[in-house]
Amino acid sequence: MAVEKGFSIFNHMISSKINPNEATITAISRLAAAKDDADLSFELVKSLAKYNEKPRLRTYDPALFCFVKKSDAEKAYLVEKEVLSMGLSLEEPEIAALLKVSAEVGNEEKVYEYLHKLRMGVRCVSESTAEIIENWFSGEMGAKVGGLEHCDMGQVKDVILRNGGGWHGMGWIGKGKWMVQRTTVGLDGCCCACKEQLACVDIGGEETEKFAQSLVALAIEREKRTNFTQFQNWLDQHHDFEAIVDGANIGLYQQNFAEGGFSVSQLEVVVNELYNRSKKWPLVILHDKRIRALLANPSNRGLLEEWIERGFLYGTPVGSNDDWYWLYASVKLKCMLVTNDEMRDHIFELLGRSFFPRWKERHQVHYTFAKGKLKLQMPPSYSLVIQESERGTWHAPLAGEYNDESLRTWLCITRPGLCEASDAEPSETNGIHDQSSNSSIKTQVGITTGKRKERSPSPIR
């Protein structure tokens, strides 16, 4: 009776020439889905166009979930297509539903696609989504997928490298039944069930370049002068850095006391520590006005002049925002950024929420000075995200808050012979080593290597 009454009110609105808004259509679409009429639910959503109303993701949910309930995968895919055409993004409930219906009808390509959409958009999955994943890999249809067992593994490795690690997206590897386990991952990133070493996932090369270009566009738009273009040109000639240092953030760290000011000694400790780890000087970004003030102090002059002579101190011009400079340099050069700035200001919001948090997780180095002693907090040795290895294994972290990441539950999904414990030494990669623990953590960010060019002094305006 409630459903009938709802439609009666809606029909009266339409006959009275009262245009429904998005909330009205969402409500009546839910009523249509409640009586298992998924087609009507979907048609109601599409009718919003003639009322000049924009749908939201919630507007499509009743039709999508109803089609999934009826195991009508093809129409569920049409709803997804419509959602994406409106510039909306799927969230975990929608992706999980599409994964479920794809598994039910045995559409292995779609299952593979939605696993990667979960990897991109969700990272840690809920318990209900984990059960959907488990059911697919444990079932008969999941055991039949394969086809890449004889592929060129070198090509797979190359694709994983280009993608930033942790996935290749080329299709199912191996054949036969899957072994699905719930396990944990050690702090060193080693799966406690299959002994696979999980990756520290970076954003891919193409995404990185797009990110860098978006930074350039925003910086040039908001900087009053053309100095940022000059910095781009300078960086093209001076690109042999493995770390970028937010000088102001470090120099002003814990200096909010009566005698506090800018601590050159703190900045010097960070610079020397980074050099000792990689035998390369980091690029230090500071406002030109700050540099001139520090040079005026005889106790600082010798050190700063040495940094300028060595070519790793860059002064940003008066009136500029140095945030653009150190962020662009670390993105462009694919290297570490040493700062405690959590990058939550409005300028960072302009960069979007798609992969900026992933980039920060992989590239930001935090620091502390506990009792005057520097401690660098390097990026984690592995990423909390669904991972697909070059050997075809899958690992998926379950959502939850943990003080100790070694307690988090993971799905470990392997096939016989795909992932065996190996005593081989890990491959060498360039980067800054974390020497604050017993294990050495290496950053895998595609660092540019080679002989350092002679540098001209950094521009101090």
Short mmCIF file of C-alpha atoms in Angstrom, two decimals:
data_model
loop_
_atom_site.label_atom_id
_atom_site.label_comp_id
_atom_site.label_asym_id
_atom_site.label_seq_id
_atom_site.Cartn_x
_atom_site.Cartn_y
_atom_site.Cartn_z
CA MET A 1 0.00 0.00 0.00
CA ALA A 2 2.88 2.39 0.77
CA VAL A 3 4.36 1.83 -2.71
CA GLU A 4 0.98 2.42 -4.38
CA LYS A 5 0.40 5.58 -2.33
CA GLY A 6 3.84 6.89 -3.27
CA PHE A 7 3.17 6.45 -6.98
CA SER A 8 -0.24 8.04 -6.57
CA ILE A 9 1.33 11.16 -5.07
CA PHE A 10 4.01 11.23 -7.78
CA ASN A 11 1.47 10.89 -10.60
CA HIS A 12 -0.57 13.70 -9.06
CA MET A 13 2.53 15.92 -9.07
CA ILE A 14 3.16 15.24 -12.74
CA SER A 15 -0.48 15.77 -13.75
CA SER A 16 -0.40 19.05 -11.81
CA LYS A 17 2.67 20.08 -13.83
CA ILE A 18 4.87 20.18 -10.75
CA ASN A 19 8.38 19.27 -11.88
CA PRO A 20 10.09 16.74 -9.62
CA ASN A 21 13.58 17.39 -8.34
CA GLU A 22 16.43 14.90 -7.86
CA ALA A 23 15.27 13.92 -4.36
CA THR A 24 11.75 13.21 -5.63
CA ILE A 25 12.97 11.02 -8.50
CA THR A 26 15.35 9.18 -6.15
CA ALA A 27 12.47 8.45 -3.77
CA ILE A 28 10.09 7.20 -6.47
CA SER A 29 12.91 5.20 -8.09
CA ARG A 30 13.37 3.43 -4.76
CA LEU A 31 9.67 2.61 -4.71
CA ALA A 32 9.93 1.13 -8.21
CA ALA A 33 12.87 -0.99 -7.12
CA ALA A 34 10.94 -2.08 -4.02
CA LYS A 35 8.44 -3.81 -6.30
CA ASP A 36 11.33 -5.29 -8.36
CA ASP A 37 10.66 -3.09 -11.39
CA ALA A 38 14.29 -2.24 -12.21
CA ASP A 39 13.44 -1.02 -15.72
CA LEU A 40 10.96 1.55 -14.40
CA SER A 41 13.45 2.61 -11.74
CA PHE A 42 16.08 3.26 -14.40
CA GLU A 43 13.66 5.08 -16.72
CA LEU A 44 12.66 7.38 -13.87
CA VAL A 45 16.27 8.34 -13.32
CA LYS A 46 16.82 9.07 -17.00
CA SER A 47 13.70 11.28 -16.98
CA LEU A 48 15.54 13.83 -14.84
CA ALA A 49 17.06 15.28 -18.01
CA LYS A 50 13.77 16.74 -19.16
CA TYR A 51 13.35 18.48 -15.81
CA ASN A 52 16.84 20.02 -16.04
CA GLU A 53 17.85 18.22 -12.85
CA LYS A 54 21.23 16.56 -12.35
CA PRO A 55 21.27 13.05 -10.88
CA ARG A 56 23.57 11.98 -8.06
CA LEU A 57 25.11 8.59 -7.48
CA ARG A 58 22.35 7.73 -5.02
CA THR A 59 19.79 8.38 -7.76
CA TYR A 60 21.11 5.42 -9.76
CA ASP A 61 21.52 3.03 -6.83
CA PRO A 62 17.95 1.63 -6.74
CA ALA A 63 18.02 0.61 -10.42
CA LEU A 64 21.57 -0.73 -10.23
CA PHE A 65 21.02 -2.84 -7.13
CA CYS A 66 17.68 -4.08 -8.47
CA PHE A 67 19.29 -5.28 -11.71
CA VAL A 68 22.01 -6.98 -9.66
CA LYS A 69 19.38 -8.66 -7.49
CA LYS A 70 17.73 -10.00 -10.65
CA SER A 71 21.18 -11.11 -12.00
CA ASP A 72 20.63 -8.92 -15.07
CA ALA A 73 24.29 -8.07 -15.62
CA GLU A 74 23.92 -6.39 -19.02
CA LYS A 75 21.41 -3.84 -17.74
CA ALA A 76 23.51 -3.26 -14.63
CA TYR A 77 26.41 -2.38 -16.96
CA LEU A 78 24.10 0.09 -18.76
CA VAL A 79 23.41 1.82 -15.45
CA GLU A 80 27.15 2.06 -14.81
CA LYS A 81 27.68 3.53 -18.28
CA GLU A 82 25.02 6.15 -17.59
CA VAL A 83 26.60 7.00 -14.22
CA LEU A 84 30.02 7.54 -15.77
CA SER A 85 28.57 9.58 -18.66
CA MET A 86 27.23 12.04 -16.05
CA GLY A 87 30.73 12.56 -14.67
CA LEU A 88 29.98 10.62 -11.48
CA SER A 89 32.30 8.07 -9.87
CA LEU A 90 31.36 4.66 -8.52
CA GLU A 91 32.02 3.92 -4.86
CA GLU A 92 32.57 0.60 -3.10
CA PRO A 93 28.89 -0.50 -2.83
CA GLU A 94 28.32 0.03 -6.55
CA ILE A 95 31.59 -1.59 -7.67
CA ALA A 96 31.02 -4.53 -5.32
CA ALA A 97 27.51 -5.02 -6.72
CA LEU A 98 28.82 -5.02 -10.29
CA LEU A 99 31.57 -7.44 -9.27
CA LYS A 100 28.98 -9.72 -7.68
CA VAL A 101 26.68 -9.87 -10.71
CA SER A 102 29.66 -10.35 -13.05
CA ALA A 103 30.81 -13.30 -10.95
CA GLU A 104 27.30 -14.77 -10.90
CA VAL A 105 27.01 -14.76 -14.70
CA GLY A 106 30.62 -15.88 -15.19
CA ASN A 107 31.82 -12.75 -17.00
CA GLU A 108 35.52 -13.16 -16.20
CA GLU A 109 36.62 -10.03 -18.06
CA LYS A 110 34.21 -7.88 -16.05
CA VAL A 111 35.27 -9.55 -12.78
CA TYR A 112 38.86 -8.68 -13.62
CA GLU A 113 37.85 -5.11 -14.52
CA TYR A 114 35.94 -4.53 -11.28
CA LEU A 115 38.73 -5.96 -9.13
CA HIS A 116 40.95 -3.27 -10.60
CA LYS A 117 38.27 -0.62 -10.07
CA LEU A 118 38.21 -1.63 -6.42
CA ARG A 119 42.00 -1.31 -6.38
CA MET A 120 41.82 2.20 -7.81
CA GLY A 121 38.81 3.58 -5.97
CA VAL A 122 38.54 1.70 -2.69
CA ARG A 123 41.93 0.29 -1.65
CA CYS A 124 40.87 -1.47 1.62
CA VAL A 125 37.64 -3.42 1.12
CA SER A 126 34.75 -4.01 3.51
CA GLU A 127 33.86 -7.44 4.88
CA SER A 128 30.90 -7.79 2.49
CA THR A 129 33.09 -6.99 -0.52
CA ALA A 130 35.74 -9.42 0.72
CA GLU A 131 33.13 -12.19 0.77
CA ILE A 132 32.21 -11.46 -2.87
CA ILE A 133 35.88 -11.69 -3.84
CA GLU A 134 36.32 -14.93 -1.87
CA ASN A 135 33.25 -16.50 -3.47
CA TRP A 136 34.51 -15.76 -6.99
CA PHE A 137 37.98 -17.19 -6.49
CA SER A 138 36.68 -20.20 -4.55
CA GLY A 139 34.03 -21.10 -7.14
CA GLU A 140 34.16 -23.26 -10.24
CA MET A 141 34.00 -20.35 -12.69
CA GLY A 142 36.92 -18.63 -11.00
CA ALA A 143 39.01 -21.78 -11.34
CA LYS A 144 38.50 -21.76 -15.12
CA VAL A 145 39.96 -18.32 -15.79
CA GLY A 146 43.48 -18.02 -17.16
CA GLY A 147 45.33 -17.68 -20.40
CA LEU A 148 48.49 -15.75 -19.60
CA GLU A 149 50.43 -18.63 -18.08
CA HIS A 150 52.72 -18.75 -21.13
CA CYS A 151 53.08 -14.97 -21.52
CA ASP A 152 56.39 -13.13 -21.60
CA MET A 153 57.08 -12.47 -17.93
CA GLY A 154 59.57 -9.79 -18.88
CA GLN A 155 56.75 -7.91 -20.58
CA VAL A 156 54.57 -8.29 -17.47
CA LYS A 157 57.37 -6.86 -15.32
CA ASP A 158 57.77 -3.91 -17.68
CA VAL A 159 54.04 -3.13 -17.51
CA ILE A 160 54.08 -3.33 -13.70
CA LEU A 161 57.01 -0.90 -13.62
CA ARG A 162 55.20 1.55 -15.91
CA ASN A 163 52.07 1.28 -13.77
CA GLY A 164 53.94 2.21 -10.60
CA GLY A 165 54.03 -1.31 -9.15
CA GLY A 166 51.45 -3.61 -7.63
CA TRP A 167 49.45 -4.43 -10.75
CA HIS A 168 49.74 -5.20 -14.45
CA GLY A 169 46.13 -5.36 -15.70
CA MET A 170 47.00 -7.76 -18.54
CA GLY A 171 44.62 -10.52 -17.46
CA TRP A 172 44.49 -13.73 -15.44
CA ILE A 173 47.80 -15.55 -15.02
CA GLY A 174 48.04 -19.28 -14.37
CA LYS A 175 45.38 -22.00 -14.35
CA GLY A 176 43.56 -24.28 -11.92
CA LYS A 177 41.90 -23.78 -8.56
CA TRP A 178 42.72 -20.83 -6.39
CA MET A 179 43.76 -21.04 -2.75
CA VAL A 180 41.97 -18.32 -0.79
CA GLN A 181 43.25 -17.55 2.72
CA ARG A 182 42.79 -14.86 5.31
CA THR A 183 46.12 -13.84 6.72
CA THR A 184 48.26 -10.91 7.81
CA VAL A 185 51.20 -9.05 6.31
CA GLY A 186 54.41 -8.36 8.20
CA LEU A 187 55.68 -4.83 8.66
CA ASP A 188 58.31 -5.67 6.03
CA GLY A 189 55.51 -6.23 3.49
CA CYS A 190 55.85 -10.03 3.33
CA CYS A 191 52.59 -12.02 3.20
CA CYS A 192 52.52 -14.42 6.14
CA ALA A 193 50.64 -17.04 4.08
CA CYS A 194 52.38 -17.22 0.69
CA LYS A 195 55.58 -15.25 1.49
CA GLU A 196 54.99 -12.92 -1.48
CA GLN A 197 56.63 -9.51 -1.07
CA LEU A 198 53.96 -6.83 -1.45
CA ALA A 199 54.79 -3.72 -3.43
CA CYS A 200 54.94 -0.09 -2.42
CA VAL A 201 52.65 1.20 -5.15
CA ASP A 202 53.35 4.48 -6.88
CA ILE A 203 51.17 6.24 -9.45
CA GLY A 204 52.05 5.31 -13.03
CA GLY A 205 54.23 7.33 -15.38
CA GLU A 206 51.34 8.68 -17.44
CA GLU A 207 49.40 9.73 -14.33
CA THR A 208 52.53 11.34 -12.89
CA GLU A 209 53.05 13.44 -16.02
CA LYS A 210 49.40 14.55 -16.01
CA PHE A 211 49.76 15.42 -12.32
CA ALA A 212 52.87 17.49 -13.04
CA GLN A 213 51.15 19.35 -15.87
CA SER A 214 48.10 20.12 -13.70
CA LEU A 215 50.46 21.58 -11.10
CA VAL A 216 52.10 23.75 -13.74
CA ALA A 217 48.76 25.04 -15.01
CA LEU A 218 47.54 25.92 -11.52
CA ALA A 219 50.84 27.52 -10.49
CA ILE A 220 51.10 29.70 -13.58
CA GLU A 221 47.45 30.70 -13.23
CA ARG A 222 47.93 31.82 -9.63
CA GLU A 223 51.49 33.19 -9.66
CA LYS A 224 51.61 36.88 -10.54
CA ARG A 225 54.90 36.65 -12.40
CA THR A 226 56.43 34.21 -14.86
CA ASN A 227 58.91 32.95 -12.28
CA PHE A 228 57.39 29.50 -12.15
CA THR A 229 58.20 28.96 -15.82
CA GLN A 230 61.78 29.95 -15.02
CA PHE A 231 61.82 27.32 -12.27
CA GLN A 232 60.59 24.70 -14.74
CA ASN A 233 63.44 25.54 -17.09
CA TRP A 234 65.96 25.49 -14.25
CA LEU A 235 64.71 22.11 -13.09
CA ASP A 236 65.08 20.69 -16.59
CA GLN A 237 68.79 21.47 -16.36
CA HIS A 238 69.21 20.47 -12.70
CA HIS A 239 67.29 17.25 -12.28
CA ASP A 240 69.69 14.92 -10.47
CA PHE A 241 67.96 15.04 -7.09
CA GLU A 242 66.54 12.19 -5.02
CA ALA A 243 64.85 14.34 -2.37
CA ILE A 244 63.19 17.76 -2.17
CA VAL A 245 63.23 19.67 1.12
CA ASP A 246 60.53 22.11 2.23
CA GLY A 247 63.03 24.47 3.88
CA ALA A 248 60.55 26.73 5.66
CA ASN A 249 58.65 23.80 7.18
CA ILE A 250 61.83 22.36 8.68
CA GLY A 251 63.44 25.62 9.72
CA LEU A 252 60.33 26.76 11.61
CA TYR A 253 59.59 23.36 13.18
CA GLN A 254 58.88 23.75 16.93
CA GLN A 255 60.20 27.31 16.95
CA ASN A 256 57.10 28.85 18.56
CA PHE A 257 58.83 29.95 21.75
CA ALA A 258 60.22 33.28 22.95
CA GLU A 259 63.72 32.88 21.51
CA GLY A 260 62.51 30.89 18.52
CA GLY A 261 63.14 31.89 14.93
CA PHE A 262 64.29 30.08 11.83
CA SER A 263 66.50 27.13 12.78
CA VAL A 264 69.23 26.77 10.16
CA SER A 265 70.77 24.03 12.29
CA GLN A 266 67.64 21.87 11.96
CA LEU A 267 67.66 22.34 8.19
CA GLU A 268 71.38 21.51 8.07
CA VAL A 269 70.82 18.26 9.99
CA VAL A 270 68.12 17.16 7.53
CA VAL A 271 70.24 18.06 4.50
CA ASN A 272 73.27 16.18 5.83
CA GLU A 273 71.21 13.13 6.79
CA LEU A 274 69.73 12.91 3.28
CA TYR A 275 73.19 13.27 1.76
CA ASN A 276 74.60 10.54 4.01
CA ARG A 277 71.85 8.16 2.93
CA SER A 278 72.09 8.61 -0.83
CA LYS A 279 75.41 10.47 -1.36
CA LYS A 280 73.46 13.12 -3.26
CA TRP A 281 72.49 16.56 -2.05
CA PRO A 282 68.74 17.25 -1.81
CA LEU A 283 67.11 20.27 -3.41
CA VAL A 284 66.22 22.82 -0.71
CA ILE A 285 63.39 25.24 -1.52
CA LEU A 286 63.23 28.53 0.42
CA HIS A 287 61.80 31.99 -0.17
CA ASP A 288 64.38 34.36 -1.59
CA LYS A 289 63.51 36.90 1.12
CA ARG A 290 64.25 34.28 3.80
CA ILE A 291 67.59 33.40 2.17
CA ARG A 292 68.68 37.05 2.08
CA ALA A 293 67.76 37.49 5.75
CA LEU A 294 69.75 34.39 6.72
CA LEU A 295 72.75 35.49 4.64
CA ALA A 296 72.80 38.74 6.60
CA ASN A 297 73.68 36.73 9.72
CA PRO A 298 77.44 35.96 9.74
CA SER A 299 76.83 32.65 11.58
CA ASN A 300 74.74 31.37 8.67
CA ARG A 301 76.49 32.97 5.71
CA GLY A 302 79.23 30.40 5.14
CA LEU A 303 76.84 27.43 5.13
CA LEU A 304 74.28 29.04 2.83
CA GLU A 305 76.95 30.27 0.42
CA GLU A 306 78.27 26.71 0.24
CA TRP A 307 74.76 25.38 -0.55
CA ILE A 308 74.34 28.03 -3.24
CA GLU A 309 77.73 27.17 -4.73
CA ARG A 310 76.87 23.47 -4.77
CA GLY A 311 73.64 24.31 -6.60
CA PHE A 312 71.03 22.75 -4.34
CA LEU A 313 69.43 25.83 -2.74
CA TYR A 314 66.68 27.47 -4.81
CA GLY A 315 65.18 30.81 -3.81
CA THR A 316 61.55 31.39 -4.76
CA PRO A 317 60.73 35.02 -5.65
CA VAL A 318 58.98 37.52 -3.40
CA GLY A 319 55.21 37.19 -3.62
CA SER A 320 55.32 33.58 -4.79
CA ASN A 321 53.96 30.53 -2.98
CA ASP A 322 56.84 28.15 -2.40
CA ASP A 323 54.38 25.25 -2.04
CA TRP A 324 54.07 25.10 -5.83
CA TYR A 325 57.83 24.84 -6.21
CA TRP A 326 58.64 22.01 -3.81
CA LEU A 327 55.55 20.03 -4.79
CA TYR A 328 56.17 20.35 -8.52
CA ALA A 329 59.85 19.41 -8.15
CA SER A 330 59.07 16.26 -6.20
CA VAL A 331 56.37 15.20 -8.68
CA LYS A 332 58.39 16.02 -11.78
CA LEU A 333 61.53 14.27 -10.54
CA LYS A 334 59.58 11.36 -8.98
CA CYS A 335 61.45 11.67 -5.71
CA MET A 336 60.94 12.08 -1.98
CA LEU A 337 59.48 15.23 -0.41
CA VAL A 338 60.61 15.98 3.15
CA THR A 339 57.93 18.02 4.90
CA ASN A 340 55.42 17.74 7.72
CA ASP A 341 52.98 19.88 5.76
CA GLU A 342 49.91 17.65 5.37
CA MET A 343 48.97 19.56 2.22
CA ARG A 344 45.35 20.18 3.17
CA ASP A 345 45.22 23.85 2.12
CA HIS A 346 42.92 25.05 -0.62
CA ILE A 347 45.63 24.91 -3.28
CA PHE A 348 46.02 21.18 -2.70
CA GLU A 349 42.27 20.67 -2.85
CA LEU A 350 42.45 21.96 -6.41
CA LEU A 351 44.51 18.89 -7.33
CA GLY A 352 41.57 16.58 -6.69
CA ARG A 353 41.21 13.46 -4.61
CA SER A 354 41.90 10.82 -7.23
CA PHE A 355 45.59 10.07 -6.85
CA PHE A 356 47.02 12.96 -4.81
CA PRO A 357 46.58 10.98 -1.53
CA ARG A 358 48.25 7.97 -3.17
CA TRP A 359 51.12 10.14 -4.32
CA LYS A 360 51.58 11.57 -0.79
CA GLU A 361 51.55 8.11 0.78
CA ARG A 362 54.36 7.02 -1.51
CA HIS A 363 56.55 10.15 -1.62
CA GLN A 364 56.16 12.20 1.58
CA VAL A 365 58.81 11.84 4.27
CA HIS A 366 57.80 13.11 7.72
CA TYR A 367 60.36 14.03 10.38
CA THR A 368 60.71 14.71 14.10
CA PHE A 369 63.42 16.13 16.33
CA ALA A 370 63.01 14.11 19.51
CA LYS A 371 65.36 15.59 22.12
CA GLY A 372 67.21 17.29 19.31
CA LYS A 373 67.80 14.07 17.37
CA LEU A 374 66.41 13.80 13.83
CA LYS A 375 64.19 10.89 12.90
CA LEU A 376 62.90 10.53 9.33
CA GLN A 377 59.66 8.63 8.84
CA MET A 378 59.97 7.08 5.41
CA PRO A 379 56.97 5.97 3.32
CA PRO A 380 55.64 2.50 4.23
CA SER A 381 57.44 -0.53 2.84
CA TYR A 382 54.21 -1.65 1.15
CA SER A 383 50.88 -0.10 0.17
CA LEU A 384 47.45 -0.76 1.67
CA VAL A 385 45.78 -1.47 -1.63
CA ILE A 386 44.61 -4.48 -3.64
CA GLN A 387 47.67 -5.87 -5.39
CA GLU A 388 48.13 -8.13 -8.42
CA SER A 389 51.61 -9.59 -8.74
CA GLU A 390 53.56 -10.50 -11.85
CA ARG A 391 52.97 -14.15 -10.99
CA GLY A 392 49.21 -13.78 -10.88
CA THR A 393 48.63 -13.74 -7.12
CA TRP A 394 46.18 -11.32 -5.53
CA HIS A 395 46.23 -9.66 -2.11
CA ALA A 396 43.41 -7.50 -0.75
CA PRO A 397 43.45 -5.61 2.56
CA LEU A 398 40.28 -5.44 4.64
CA ALA A 399 39.15 -2.09 6.03
CA GLY A 400 39.67 -1.23 9.69
CA GLU A 401 41.65 1.02 12.00
CA TYR A 402 44.85 -0.54 13.34
CA ASN A 403 47.63 0.90 15.48
CA ASP A 404 49.70 -2.08 14.38
CA GLU A 405 49.38 -2.77 10.65
CA SER A 406 50.69 -6.30 11.14
CA LEU A 407 47.29 -7.12 12.69
CA ARG A 408 45.26 -6.13 9.61
CA THR A 409 43.46 -8.98 7.83
CA TRP A 410 44.35 -9.55 4.18
CA LEU A 411 42.96 -11.89 1.55
CA CYS A 412 45.77 -13.96 0.04
CA ILE A 413 44.73 -15.55 -3.27
CA THR A 414 47.19 -17.83 -5.04
CA ARG A 415 47.33 -20.77 -7.41
CA PRO A 416 49.57 -23.84 -6.99
CA GLY A 417 53.10 -22.97 -8.11
CA LEU A 418 52.35 -19.26 -8.63
CA CYS A 419 53.86 -17.97 -5.43
CA GLU A 420 56.47 -19.91 -3.53
CA ALA A 421 58.81 -18.73 -0.82
CA SER A 422 62.07 -17.51 -2.27
CA ASP A 423 65.44 -17.06 -0.64
CA ALA A 424 66.61 -14.72 -3.40
CA GLU A 425 67.85 -11.29 -2.48
CA PRO A 426 65.51 -8.42 -3.38
CA SER A 427 66.46 -6.50 -6.48
CA GLU A 428 68.45 -3.32 -6.06
CA THR A 429 66.58 -0.06 -6.57
CA ASN A 430 67.69 3.51 -6.32
CA GLY A 431 66.54 5.68 -3.47
CA ILE A 432 66.91 6.86 0.09
CA HIS A 433 67.39 4.09 2.65
CA ASP A 434 65.49 4.14 5.91
CA GLN A 435 68.20 3.54 8.48
CA SER A 436 65.97 4.24 11.48
CA SER A 437 65.09 0.52 11.81
CA ASN A 438 66.95 -2.76 11.45
CA SER A 439 65.61 -3.28 7.94
CA SER A 440 66.56 -1.04 5.03
CA ILE A 441 63.59 0.36 3.15
CA LYS A 442 64.32 1.50 -0.38
CA THR A 443 62.12 3.84 -2.31
CA GLN A 444 61.16 2.52 -5.73
CA VAL A 445 60.27 5.66 -7.60
CA GLY A 446 62.23 5.52 -10.84
CA ILE A 447 64.94 7.92 -9.73
CA THR A 448 67.01 9.49 -12.49
CA THR A 449 70.63 8.43 -12.12
CA GLY A 450 73.84 9.41 -13.79
CA LYS A 451 76.80 11.71 -13.44
CA ARG A 452 75.98 15.01 -11.84
CA LYS A 453 76.36 17.98 -14.12
CA GLU A 454 78.18 21.09 -13.05
CA ARG A 455 75.62 23.48 -11.65
CA SER A 456 75.38 27.17 -11.92
CA PRO A 457 74.51 28.91 -8.65
CA SER A 458 70.83 28.80 -7.74
CA PRO A 459 68.96 31.99 -8.62
CA ILE A 460 68.85 34.24 -5.57
CA ARG A 461 66.87 37.29 -6.51
#
